[in-house]
Amino acid sequence: MNKLIWVCCCFYLLIGINSVVIAALLPELLNYYGRNYADGGNLLFAQFCGLLLGVLSQPWLSKKLGRTKMLSSTLWLIFAGLLLIAVLPPWIFVLCLIPLVGFGSGIIESTIGAMIIDTIKERTAVALSRLEVFYGVGALIMPILISILIASGQWKLSFYATCLLALGLAWAWARFSRNHAQLLQQKPIIESHGLPHQYQQGLLPLAMISICIAVFFIYVGLEMSLVNFLPSILIETMQLDAAFAALSVSFYWSAMIAGRMVCGLLAERFGYKRYMLWCATGTLFVLASFLFVQTVWLAFAVITLIGLLMSGLFAIALIFANSLFPGRTEQTTSKMIAASGLGGACMSWLTGRFMENISVFFTLSFLVGLSLILVALLVAMTRMKPSQIGLSAIIK
């Protein structure tokens, strides 16, 4: 079981790297191809569309191919896509290839999450939070590596390094799946006649899944808006230089990683419901205090606190959402991750428009409003009852 968790951690390391490699290399790519930021936005949107397609198609592909073959194929797809991009083909080919990388990341994120929830029945939160740690490590270290490679004039090696990781992981996965086939066997989906009548039809299951989807839409929308615009907010409010303001993202991700190391233990100790509500409420108050921060170091302290408080919300909410719909792990996980990807894209776009056309204060107030909505949605979510009797004691 420990080997499974470590292999899954490597998958999350890969998608953490994939999530930032294009964005970190965007200035170099645009300069090489003679493109503007609008073209860069198109490139990132194409990657997001690929991710969304991968997440939404994952349950169907998993049923047709099985998790083992699907993940193997996905790793080769990511390897091929990044390898072809690394040779710097014409721009139109880059636009066509980048969705393959996004598609692979979407498949991996939803499949690995569902696999851990299905397979690890004790201390699930600890296992899933460990995956999130590795995602954060990938998202943190890749920009640092890219900065070093850009400084040395070898930025194309960033693509080759990611290819090498995908290739090594494909070999490790093939070996692991061959030796542990029984562990990876999928559990059958509970048929509708196995559920109580009140959950087979009507508005209740639709309301339940809608609230869960809204939680992930708002949470990741808030997280990605912070990650994408923290440096700009600090530059506008405190007149920092760009290099120093960019450190805010490193502080945020470092806090995320530190928080994810202990969030599973805290959630198991205090209960999933209380953990989610405490962290979301703390995020609301700390983010609101950001409106009145005047000094740089206090701002960095607030950013670190926000990262710590938000670090475990995604993983714990994903486990809780799955507990509400037992026997449908693949479908539920796919919907939640699709909602999170869509929320990240939509809210980042909206935050950018507010920054450009209104004011920084209004933008921060908007983010505080998102955190307030998140608290309200989590209150509703934690009051839901599972759609089948006899779940484990994680619903406390």
mmCIF file of C-alpha atoms in Angstrom:
data_model
loop_
_atom_site.group_PDB
_atom_site.id
_atom_site.type_symbol
_atom_site.label_atom_id
_atom_site.label_comp_id
_atom_site.label_asym_id
_atom_site.label_seq_id
_atom_site.Cartn_x
_atom_site.Cartn_y
_atom_site.Cartn_z
ATOM 1 C CA MET A 1 0.000 0.000 0.000
ATOM 2 C CA ASN A 2 2.854 2.392 0.768
ATOM 3 C CA LYS A 3 4.312 1.717 -2.679
ATOM 4 C CA LEU A 4 0.975 2.666 -4.247
ATOM 5 C CA ILE A 5 0.919 5.955 -2.348
ATOM 6 C CA TRP A 6 4.473 6.800 -3.408
ATOM 7 C CA VAL A 7 3.786 6.017 -7.055
ATOM 8 C CA CYS A 8 0.663 8.177 -6.887
ATOM 9 C CA CYS A 9 2.748 10.961 -5.312
ATOM 10 C CA CYS A 10 5.040 10.860 -8.349
ATOM 11 C CA PHE A 11 2.008 11.244 -10.616
ATOM 12 C CA TYR A 12 0.962 14.338 -8.656
ATOM 13 C CA LEU A 13 4.510 15.712 -8.836
ATOM 14 C CA LEU A 14 4.275 15.443 -12.630
ATOM 15 C CA ILE A 15 0.938 17.240 -12.902
ATOM 16 C CA GLY A 16 2.147 19.901 -10.456
ATOM 17 C CA ILE A 17 5.043 20.555 -12.839
ATOM 18 C CA ASN A 18 2.720 20.449 -15.861
ATOM 19 C CA SER A 19 0.455 23.039 -14.269
ATOM 20 C CA VAL A 20 3.190 25.712 -14.197
ATOM 21 C CA VAL A 21 5.745 24.853 -16.897
ATOM 22 C CA ILE A 22 3.978 26.673 -19.745
ATOM 23 C CA ALA A 23 3.040 29.689 -17.619
ATOM 24 C CA ALA A 24 6.613 30.004 -16.297
ATOM 25 C CA LEU A 25 8.063 29.748 -19.804
ATOM 26 C CA LEU A 26 5.449 32.010 -21.385
ATOM 27 C CA PRO A 27 7.667 35.132 -21.722
ATOM 28 C CA GLU A 28 10.391 33.116 -23.460
ATOM 29 C CA LEU A 29 7.914 31.350 -25.745
ATOM 30 C CA LEU A 30 6.203 34.594 -26.735
ATOM 31 C CA ASN A 31 9.547 36.248 -27.391
ATOM 32 C CA TYR A 32 10.771 33.302 -29.497
ATOM 33 C CA TYR A 33 7.600 33.195 -31.621
ATOM 34 C CA GLY A 34 7.108 36.974 -31.735
ATOM 35 C CA ARG A 35 3.666 36.719 -30.114
ATOM 36 C CA ASN A 36 1.808 38.936 -27.647
ATOM 37 C CA TYR A 37 0.112 38.254 -24.312
ATOM 38 C CA ALA A 38 -3.216 37.630 -26.003
ATOM 39 C CA ASP A 39 -1.569 34.689 -27.809
ATOM 40 C CA GLY A 40 -0.177 33.565 -24.457
ATOM 41 C CA GLY A 41 -3.678 33.630 -23.031
ATOM 42 C CA ASN A 42 -4.860 31.486 -25.922
ATOM 43 C CA LEU A 43 -2.100 28.977 -25.185
ATOM 44 C CA LEU A 44 -3.027 28.709 -21.506
ATOM 45 C CA PHE A 45 -6.714 28.455 -22.379
ATOM 46 C CA ALA A 46 -5.949 25.625 -24.821
ATOM 47 C CA GLN A 47 -4.157 23.772 -22.022
ATOM 48 C CA PHE A 48 -7.141 24.295 -19.735
ATOM 49 C CA CYS A 49 -9.551 23.004 -22.402
ATOM 50 C CA GLY A 50 -7.447 19.855 -22.712
ATOM 51 C CA LEU A 51 -7.480 19.402 -18.928
ATOM 52 C CA LEU A 52 -11.250 19.837 -18.764
ATOM 53 C CA LEU A 53 -11.766 17.329 -21.581
ATOM 54 C CA GLY A 54 -9.483 14.854 -19.803
ATOM 55 C CA VAL A 55 -11.336 15.177 -16.500
ATOM 56 C CA LEU A 56 -14.771 14.834 -18.081
ATOM 57 C CA SER A 57 -13.828 11.861 -20.261
ATOM 58 C CA GLN A 58 -11.930 10.045 -17.496
ATOM 59 C CA PRO A 59 -14.852 7.900 -16.185
ATOM 60 C CA TRP A 60 -15.655 6.690 -19.704
ATOM 61 C CA LEU A 61 -12.013 5.985 -20.583
ATOM 62 C CA SER A 62 -11.471 4.242 -17.264
ATOM 63 C CA LYS A 63 -14.420 1.966 -17.961
ATOM 64 C CA LYS A 64 -13.199 1.186 -21.483
ATOM 65 C CA LEU A 65 -9.464 0.807 -20.860
ATOM 66 C CA GLY A 66 -9.120 0.269 -17.125
ATOM 67 C CA ARG A 67 -7.052 2.512 -14.877
ATOM 68 C CA THR A 68 -3.755 0.770 -15.565
ATOM 69 C CA LYS A 69 -3.799 1.063 -19.355
ATOM 70 C CA MET A 70 -5.336 4.517 -19.236
ATOM 71 C CA LEU A 71 -2.596 5.920 -16.989
ATOM 72 C CA SER A 72 0.147 4.271 -19.057
ATOM 73 C CA SER A 73 -1.275 5.737 -22.272
ATOM 74 C CA THR A 74 -1.623 9.138 -20.621
ATOM 75 C CA LEU A 75 2.030 9.248 -19.575
ATOM 76 C CA TRP A 76 3.135 8.476 -23.119
ATOM 77 C CA LEU A 77 0.760 11.167 -24.391
ATOM 78 C CA ILE A 78 2.308 13.767 -22.083
ATOM 79 C CA PHE A 79 5.807 12.600 -23.056
ATOM 80 C CA ALA A 80 5.059 12.875 -26.776
ATOM 81 C CA GLY A 81 3.308 16.250 -26.469
ATOM 82 C CA LEU A 82 6.104 17.905 -24.484
ATOM 83 C CA LEU A 83 8.828 16.337 -26.633
ATOM 84 C CA LEU A 84 7.265 17.772 -29.795
ATOM 85 C CA ILE A 85 6.818 21.188 -28.162
ATOM 86 C CA ALA A 86 10.479 21.108 -27.050
ATOM 87 C CA VAL A 87 11.682 21.151 -30.665
ATOM 88 C CA LEU A 88 9.789 24.474 -31.024
ATOM 89 C CA PRO A 89 7.593 23.720 -34.044
ATOM 90 C CA PRO A 90 5.466 26.452 -35.686
ATOM 91 C CA TRP A 91 3.099 28.251 -33.295
ATOM 92 C CA ILE A 92 -0.034 26.579 -34.644
ATOM 93 C CA PHE A 93 1.434 23.168 -33.772
ATOM 94 C CA VAL A 94 2.222 24.328 -30.238
ATOM 95 C CA LEU A 95 -1.427 25.385 -29.864
ATOM 96 C CA CYS A 96 -2.514 21.940 -31.047
ATOM 97 C CA LEU A 97 -0.033 20.021 -28.869
ATOM 98 C CA ILE A 98 -0.516 21.789 -25.529
ATOM 99 C CA PRO A 99 -4.081 20.436 -25.053
ATOM 100 C CA LEU A 100 -2.553 16.930 -25.053
ATOM 101 C CA VAL A 101 -0.533 17.868 -21.968
ATOM 102 C CA GLY A 102 -3.615 19.342 -20.308
ATOM 103 C CA PHE A 103 -5.667 16.293 -21.265
ATOM 104 C CA GLY A 104 -3.105 13.986 -19.661
ATOM 105 C CA SER A 105 -2.979 16.066 -16.479
ATOM 106 C CA GLY A 106 -6.773 15.972 -16.207
ATOM 107 C CA ILE A 107 -6.830 12.193 -16.611
ATOM 108 C CA ILE A 108 -4.094 11.710 -14.005
ATOM 109 C CA GLU A 109 -5.541 14.061 -11.382
ATOM 110 C CA SER A 110 -9.033 12.559 -11.429
ATOM 111 C CA THR A 111 -7.840 8.943 -11.743
ATOM 112 C CA ILE A 112 -5.224 9.061 -8.984
ATOM 113 C CA GLY A 113 -7.582 10.885 -6.620
ATOM 114 C CA ALA A 114 -10.317 8.300 -7.210
ATOM 115 C CA MET A 115 -7.814 5.448 -6.832
ATOM 116 C CA ILE A 116 -6.601 6.648 -3.442
ATOM 117 C CA ILE A 117 -10.143 7.197 -2.141
ATOM 118 C CA ASP A 118 -11.194 3.757 -3.390
ATOM 119 C CA THR A 119 -8.138 1.872 -2.162
ATOM 120 C CA ILE A 120 -7.049 3.562 1.081
ATOM 121 C CA LYS A 121 -9.835 3.056 3.610
ATOM 122 C CA GLU A 122 -7.927 4.081 6.747
ATOM 123 C CA ARG A 123 -6.367 7.536 7.122
ATOM 124 C CA THR A 124 -7.552 8.489 3.646
ATOM 125 C CA ALA A 125 -7.045 12.182 4.381
ATOM 126 C CA VAL A 126 -3.386 11.603 5.254
ATOM 127 C CA ALA A 127 -2.788 9.729 1.997
ATOM 128 C CA LEU A 128 -4.575 12.281 -0.180
ATOM 129 C CA SER A 129 -2.879 15.227 1.532
ATOM 130 C CA ARG A 130 0.482 13.585 0.814
ATOM 131 C CA LEU A 131 -0.400 13.666 -2.883
ATOM 132 C CA GLU A 132 -1.244 17.355 -2.595
ATOM 133 C CA VAL A 133 2.164 17.958 -0.995
ATOM 134 C CA PHE A 134 3.874 16.538 -4.071
ATOM 135 C CA TYR A 135 1.646 18.609 -6.374
ATOM 136 C CA GLY A 136 2.735 21.697 -4.462
ATOM 137 C CA VAL A 137 6.399 20.664 -4.601
ATOM 138 C CA GLY A 138 6.175 20.322 -8.383
ATOM 139 C CA ALA A 139 4.459 23.703 -8.717
ATOM 140 C CA LEU A 140 7.097 25.302 -6.465
ATOM 141 C CA ILE A 141 10.361 23.835 -7.746
ATOM 142 C CA MET A 142 9.666 23.986 -11.492
ATOM 143 C CA PRO A 143 9.606 27.815 -11.723
ATOM 144 C CA ILE A 144 12.890 27.887 -9.773
ATOM 145 C CA LEU A 145 14.472 25.413 -12.196
ATOM 146 C CA ILE A 146 13.097 27.352 -15.154
ATOM 147 C CA SER A 147 14.568 30.605 -13.804
ATOM 148 C CA ILE A 148 18.001 28.968 -13.612
ATOM 149 C CA LEU A 149 17.684 27.540 -17.130
ATOM 150 C CA ILE A 150 16.496 30.877 -18.555
ATOM 151 C CA ALA A 151 19.470 32.623 -16.950
ATOM 152 C CA SER A 152 21.805 30.109 -18.623
ATOM 153 C CA GLY A 153 20.017 30.390 -21.971
ATOM 154 C CA GLN A 154 18.870 26.757 -21.908
ATOM 155 C CA TRP A 155 15.151 27.195 -21.157
ATOM 156 C CA LYS A 156 14.156 24.491 -23.689
ATOM 157 C CA LEU A 157 15.645 21.924 -21.306
ATOM 158 C CA SER A 158 12.609 22.505 -19.060
ATOM 159 C CA PHE A 159 10.500 20.546 -21.536
ATOM 160 C CA TYR A 160 13.054 17.752 -21.790
ATOM 161 C CA ALA A 161 13.288 17.469 -17.997
ATOM 162 C CA THR A 162 9.507 17.058 -17.763
ATOM 163 C CA CYS A 163 9.613 14.501 -20.590
ATOM 164 C CA LEU A 164 12.244 12.552 -18.691
ATOM 165 C CA LEU A 165 10.061 12.497 -15.575
ATOM 166 C CA ALA A 166 7.054 11.266 -17.581
ATOM 167 C CA LEU A 167 9.197 8.566 -19.190
ATOM 168 C CA GLY A 168 10.616 7.368 -15.869
ATOM 169 C CA LEU A 169 7.149 7.350 -14.345
ATOM 170 C CA ALA A 170 5.784 5.324 -17.270
ATOM 171 C CA TRP A 171 8.448 2.676 -16.589
ATOM 172 C CA ALA A 172 7.766 2.694 -12.827
ATOM 173 C CA TRP A 173 4.003 2.469 -13.368
ATOM 174 C CA ALA A 174 4.316 -0.434 -15.812
ATOM 175 C CA ARG A 175 6.427 -2.344 -13.305
ATOM 176 C CA PHE A 176 4.182 -1.515 -10.340
ATOM 177 C CA SER A 177 0.918 -2.343 -12.122
ATOM 178 C CA ARG A 178 2.342 -5.651 -13.324
ATOM 179 C CA ASN A 179 3.252 -6.701 -9.778
ATOM 180 C CA HIS A 180 0.144 -5.325 -8.011
ATOM 181 C CA ALA A 181 -2.679 -5.906 -10.480
ATOM 182 C CA GLN A 182 -5.102 -7.084 -7.806
ATOM 183 C CA LEU A 183 -4.615 -3.947 -5.702
ATOM 184 C CA LEU A 184 -5.468 -1.742 -8.685
ATOM 185 C CA GLN A 185 -8.641 -3.592 -9.615
ATOM 186 C CA GLN A 186 -11.601 -1.213 -9.784
ATOM 187 C CA LYS A 187 -14.624 -1.734 -7.607
ATOM 188 C CA PRO A 188 -17.962 -2.021 -9.384
ATOM 189 C CA ILE A 189 -20.275 0.950 -9.342
ATOM 190 C CA ILE A 190 -23.341 0.579 -7.160
ATOM 191 C CA GLU A 191 -26.416 0.271 -9.343
ATOM 192 C CA SER A 192 -29.412 2.509 -8.792
ATOM 193 C CA HIS A 193 -31.541 -0.289 -7.350
ATOM 194 C CA GLY A 194 -28.999 -0.607 -4.509
ATOM 195 C CA LEU A 195 -29.754 2.920 -3.305
ATOM 196 C CA PRO A 196 -32.679 4.023 -1.176
ATOM 197 C CA HIS A 197 -35.614 5.179 -3.263
ATOM 198 C CA GLN A 198 -35.372 8.794 -2.146
ATOM 199 C CA TYR A 199 -31.891 9.080 -3.713
ATOM 200 C CA GLN A 200 -32.735 7.494 -7.042
ATOM 201 C CA GLN A 201 -34.632 10.483 -8.363
ATOM 202 C CA GLY A 202 -35.902 13.955 -7.507
ATOM 203 C CA LEU A 203 -34.244 17.227 -6.626
ATOM 204 C CA LEU A 204 -32.290 16.085 -3.543
ATOM 205 C CA PRO A 205 -29.354 14.339 -5.300
ATOM 206 C CA LEU A 206 -29.194 17.172 -7.856
ATOM 207 C CA ALA A 207 -29.021 19.751 -5.066
ATOM 208 C CA MET A 208 -26.334 17.750 -3.257
ATOM 209 C CA ILE A 209 -24.063 17.396 -6.270
ATOM 210 C CA SER A 210 -24.657 21.031 -7.268
ATOM 211 C CA ILE A 211 -23.519 22.308 -3.865
ATOM 212 C CA CYS A 212 -20.418 20.097 -3.970
ATOM 213 C CA ILE A 213 -19.589 21.328 -7.478
ATOM 214 C CA ALA A 214 -20.038 24.938 -6.343
ATOM 215 C CA VAL A 215 -17.632 24.364 -3.418
ATOM 216 C CA PHE A 216 -14.852 23.234 -5.759
ATOM 217 C CA PHE A 217 -15.639 25.910 -8.350
ATOM 218 C CA ILE A 218 -15.352 28.700 -5.760
ATOM 219 C CA TYR A 219 -12.407 27.241 -3.814
ATOM 220 C CA VAL A 220 -10.096 26.722 -6.797
ATOM 221 C CA GLY A 221 -11.303 29.990 -8.328
ATOM 222 C CA LEU A 222 -10.170 31.745 -5.150
ATOM 223 C CA GLU A 223 -6.884 29.832 -4.980
ATOM 224 C CA MET A 224 -5.906 30.439 -8.606
ATOM 225 C CA SER A 225 -6.903 34.107 -8.451
ATOM 226 C CA LEU A 226 -4.560 34.536 -5.483
ATOM 227 C CA VAL A 227 -1.700 32.624 -7.128
ATOM 228 C CA ASN A 228 -2.020 34.484 -10.436
ATOM 229 C CA PHE A 229 -2.469 38.000 -9.090
ATOM 230 C CA LEU A 230 -0.672 38.208 -5.725
ATOM 231 C CA PRO A 231 2.445 39.806 -7.274
ATOM 232 C CA SER A 232 0.335 42.338 -9.190
ATOM 233 C CA ILE A 233 -1.662 43.201 -6.051
ATOM 234 C CA LEU A 234 1.543 43.819 -4.081
ATOM 235 C CA ILE A 235 3.063 45.888 -6.894
ATOM 236 C CA GLU A 236 -0.034 48.091 -7.073
ATOM 237 C CA THR A 237 -0.616 48.495 -3.327
ATOM 238 C CA MET A 238 2.960 48.667 -1.997
ATOM 239 C CA GLN A 239 4.984 49.711 -5.064
ATOM 240 C CA LEU A 240 7.266 46.668 -4.834
ATOM 241 C CA ASP A 241 9.542 45.728 -7.709
ATOM 242 C CA ALA A 242 8.407 42.751 -9.779
ATOM 243 C CA ALA A 243 11.165 40.383 -8.618
ATOM 244 C CA PHE A 244 10.408 40.925 -4.918
ATOM 245 C CA ALA A 245 6.633 40.767 -5.446
ATOM 246 C CA ALA A 246 7.031 37.441 -7.253
ATOM 247 C CA LEU A 247 8.354 35.956 -4.006
ATOM 248 C CA SER A 248 4.811 36.142 -2.623
ATOM 249 C CA VAL A 249 3.844 33.144 -4.752
ATOM 250 C CA SER A 250 6.789 31.173 -3.347
ATOM 251 C CA PHE A 251 5.690 32.062 0.183
ATOM 252 C CA TYR A 252 2.153 30.958 -0.641
ATOM 253 C CA TRP A 253 3.196 27.605 -2.141
ATOM 254 C CA SER A 254 5.693 26.949 0.650
ATOM 255 C CA ALA A 255 2.912 27.476 3.192
ATOM 256 C CA MET A 256 0.649 25.220 1.116
ATOM 257 C CA ILE A 257 3.226 22.429 1.179
ATOM 258 C CA ALA A 258 3.819 22.805 4.929
ATOM 259 C CA GLY A 259 0.081 22.804 5.612
ATOM 260 C CA ARG A 260 -0.552 19.751 3.455
ATOM 261 C CA MET A 261 1.993 17.782 5.468
ATOM 262 C CA VAL A 262 -0.237 17.985 8.542
ATOM 263 C CA CYS A 263 -3.739 18.682 7.216
ATOM 264 C CA GLY A 264 -4.629 14.990 6.919
ATOM 265 C CA LEU A 265 -3.653 14.355 10.525
ATOM 266 C CA LEU A 266 -5.633 17.382 11.703
ATOM 267 C CA ALA A 267 -8.710 16.364 9.708
ATOM 268 C CA GLU A 268 -8.578 12.833 11.098
ATOM 269 C CA ARG A 269 -8.095 14.203 14.612
ATOM 270 C CA PHE A 270 -10.849 16.829 14.667
ATOM 271 C CA GLY A 271 -13.218 15.499 12.001
ATOM 272 C CA TYR A 272 -13.595 16.503 8.375
ATOM 273 C CA LYS A 273 -16.529 18.834 8.925
ATOM 274 C CA ARG A 274 -14.889 20.897 11.642
ATOM 275 C CA TYR A 275 -11.581 21.031 9.803
ATOM 276 C CA MET A 276 -13.163 22.397 6.610
ATOM 277 C CA LEU A 277 -15.294 24.966 8.418
ATOM 278 C CA TRP A 278 -12.462 26.194 10.656
ATOM 279 C CA CYS A 279 -10.041 26.577 7.757
ATOM 280 C CA ALA A 280 -12.557 28.273 5.464
ATOM 281 C CA THR A 281 -13.634 30.687 8.216
ATOM 282 C CA GLY A 282 -10.002 31.423 9.071
ATOM 283 C CA THR A 283 -9.286 32.113 5.405
ATOM 284 C CA LEU A 284 -12.198 34.572 5.293
ATOM 285 C CA PHE A 285 -10.954 36.611 8.266
ATOM 286 C CA VAL A 286 -7.273 36.551 7.288
ATOM 287 C CA LEU A 287 -8.035 37.518 3.682
ATOM 288 C CA ALA A 288 -10.302 40.321 4.923
ATOM 289 C CA SER A 289 -7.412 41.624 7.037
ATOM 290 C CA PHE A 290 -5.350 41.893 3.833
ATOM 291 C CA LEU A 291 -7.509 44.915 2.908
ATOM 292 C CA PHE A 292 -5.925 46.885 5.757
ATOM 293 C CA VAL A 293 -2.306 45.685 5.576
ATOM 294 C CA GLN A 294 0.173 48.538 5.181
ATOM 295 C CA THR A 295 3.632 46.945 5.471
ATOM 296 C CA VAL A 296 5.402 44.453 3.218
ATOM 297 C CA TRP A 297 6.358 41.906 5.847
ATOM 298 C CA LEU A 298 2.888 41.912 7.354
ATOM 299 C CA ALA A 299 1.536 41.262 3.862
ATOM 300 C CA PHE A 300 3.878 38.284 3.475
ATOM 301 C CA ALA A 301 2.792 36.997 6.893
ATOM 302 C CA VAL A 302 -0.864 37.206 5.827
ATOM 303 C CA ILE A 303 -0.075 35.412 2.551
ATOM 304 C CA THR A 304 1.664 32.628 4.491
ATOM 305 C CA LEU A 305 -1.335 32.273 6.821
ATOM 306 C CA ILE A 306 -3.718 32.080 3.857
ATOM 307 C CA GLY A 307 -1.598 29.324 2.318
ATOM 308 C CA LEU A 308 -1.603 27.342 5.576
ATOM 309 C CA LEU A 309 -5.365 27.683 6.056
ATOM 310 C CA MET A 310 -6.265 26.773 2.467
ATOM 311 C CA SER A 311 -3.746 23.954 2.131
ATOM 312 C CA GLY A 312 -5.984 21.038 3.048
ATOM 313 C CA LEU A 313 -9.389 22.214 1.883
ATOM 314 C CA PHE A 314 -9.267 20.615 -1.572
ATOM 315 C CA ALA A 315 -8.207 17.144 -0.435
ATOM 316 C CA ILE A 316 -10.534 16.965 2.570
ATOM 317 C CA ALA A 317 -13.517 18.338 0.628
ATOM 318 C CA LEU A 318 -12.872 15.782 -2.126
ATOM 319 C CA ILE A 319 -12.962 12.888 0.332
ATOM 320 C CA PHE A 320 -16.080 14.298 2.008
ATOM 321 C CA ALA A 321 -17.867 14.799 -1.320
ATOM 322 C CA ASN A 322 -17.111 11.212 -2.327
ATOM 323 C CA SER A 323 -18.494 9.959 0.984
ATOM 324 C CA LEU A 324 -21.835 11.524 0.071
ATOM 325 C CA PHE A 325 -22.081 9.430 -3.106
ATOM 326 C CA PRO A 326 -20.697 5.979 -2.230
ATOM 327 C CA GLY A 327 -19.841 3.607 -5.049
ATOM 328 C CA ARG A 328 -19.418 6.438 -7.568
ATOM 329 C CA THR A 329 -15.872 7.542 -6.846
ATOM 330 C CA GLU A 330 -14.780 7.941 -10.480
ATOM 331 C CA GLN A 331 -17.846 9.980 -11.443
ATOM 332 C CA THR A 332 -17.842 12.178 -8.330
ATOM 333 C CA THR A 333 -14.101 12.866 -8.441
ATOM 334 C CA SER A 334 -14.296 13.714 -12.144
ATOM 335 C CA LYS A 335 -17.109 16.218 -11.585
ATOM 336 C CA MET A 336 -15.357 17.900 -8.663
ATOM 337 C CA ILE A 337 -12.022 18.276 -10.481
ATOM 338 C CA ALA A 338 -13.767 19.531 -13.635
ATOM 339 C CA ALA A 339 -15.571 22.141 -11.529
ATOM 340 C CA SER A 340 -12.281 23.161 -9.931
ATOM 341 C CA GLY A 341 -10.568 23.599 -13.301
ATOM 342 C CA LEU A 342 -13.465 25.645 -14.641
ATOM 343 C CA GLY A 343 -13.551 27.759 -11.480
ATOM 344 C CA GLY A 344 -9.826 28.453 -11.693
ATOM 345 C CA ALA A 345 -10.127 29.600 -15.311
ATOM 346 C CA CYS A 346 -13.299 31.688 -14.904
ATOM 347 C CA MET A 347 -12.380 33.402 -11.635
ATOM 348 C CA SER A 348 -8.844 34.172 -12.801
ATOM 349 C CA TRP A 349 -10.285 35.783 -15.926
ATOM 350 C CA LEU A 350 -12.760 37.810 -13.856
ATOM 351 C CA THR A 351 -10.096 38.848 -11.327
ATOM 352 C CA GLY A 352 -7.870 40.049 -14.151
ATOM 353 C CA ARG A 353 -10.670 42.193 -15.546
ATOM 354 C CA PHE A 354 -11.324 43.711 -12.104
ATOM 355 C CA MET A 355 -7.601 44.468 -11.685
ATOM 356 C CA GLU A 356 -7.455 46.109 -15.106
ATOM 357 C CA ASN A 357 -10.709 48.060 -15.157
ATOM 358 C CA ILE A 358 -11.737 48.828 -11.554
ATOM 359 C CA SER A 359 -9.255 48.803 -8.633
ATOM 360 C CA VAL A 360 -7.074 46.609 -6.465
ATOM 361 C CA PHE A 361 -9.269 47.311 -3.428
ATOM 362 C CA PHE A 362 -12.347 46.126 -5.319
ATOM 363 C CA THR A 363 -10.443 43.028 -6.473
ATOM 364 C CA LEU A 364 -9.454 42.142 -2.910
ATOM 365 C CA SER A 365 -13.033 42.755 -1.771
ATOM 366 C CA PHE A 366 -14.192 40.389 -4.525
ATOM 367 C CA LEU A 367 -11.816 37.699 -3.246
ATOM 368 C CA VAL A 368 -13.099 38.208 0.300
ATOM 369 C CA GLY A 369 -16.613 37.801 -1.093
ATOM 370 C CA LEU A 370 -15.588 34.511 -2.708
ATOM 371 C CA SER A 371 -14.245 33.247 0.615
ATOM 372 C CA LEU A 372 -17.544 34.215 2.301
ATOM 373 C CA ILE A 373 -19.497 32.271 -0.340
ATOM 374 C CA LEU A 374 -17.130 29.324 0.222
ATOM 375 C CA VAL A 375 -17.893 29.306 3.953
ATOM 376 C CA ALA A 376 -21.646 29.355 3.254
ATOM 377 C CA LEU A 377 -21.374 26.513 0.736
ATOM 378 C CA LEU A 378 -19.278 24.414 3.126
ATOM 379 C CA VAL A 379 -21.857 24.914 5.872
ATOM 380 C CA ALA A 380 -24.502 23.549 3.499
ATOM 381 C CA MET A 381 -22.240 20.730 2.318
ATOM 382 C CA THR A 382 -21.342 19.556 5.820
ATOM 383 C CA ARG A 383 -25.038 19.315 6.745
ATOM 384 C CA MET A 384 -25.707 16.805 3.971
ATOM 385 C CA LYS A 385 -26.309 13.160 4.729
ATOM 386 C CA PRO A 386 -24.741 10.358 2.653
ATOM 387 C CA SER A 387 -26.874 8.843 -0.082
ATOM 388 C CA GLN A 388 -26.443 5.371 1.406
ATOM 389 C CA ILE A 389 -26.428 4.086 4.980
ATOM 390 C CA GLY A 390 -23.369 2.460 6.473
ATOM 391 C CA LEU A 391 -20.482 4.775 5.701
ATOM 392 C CA SER A 392 -17.318 4.957 7.711
ATOM 393 C CA ALA A 393 -16.937 7.300 10.623
ATOM 394 C CA ILE A 394 -15.280 10.085 8.664
ATOM 395 C CA ILE A 395 -18.578 11.966 8.641
ATOM 396 C CA LYS A 396 -18.364 13.433 12.130
#
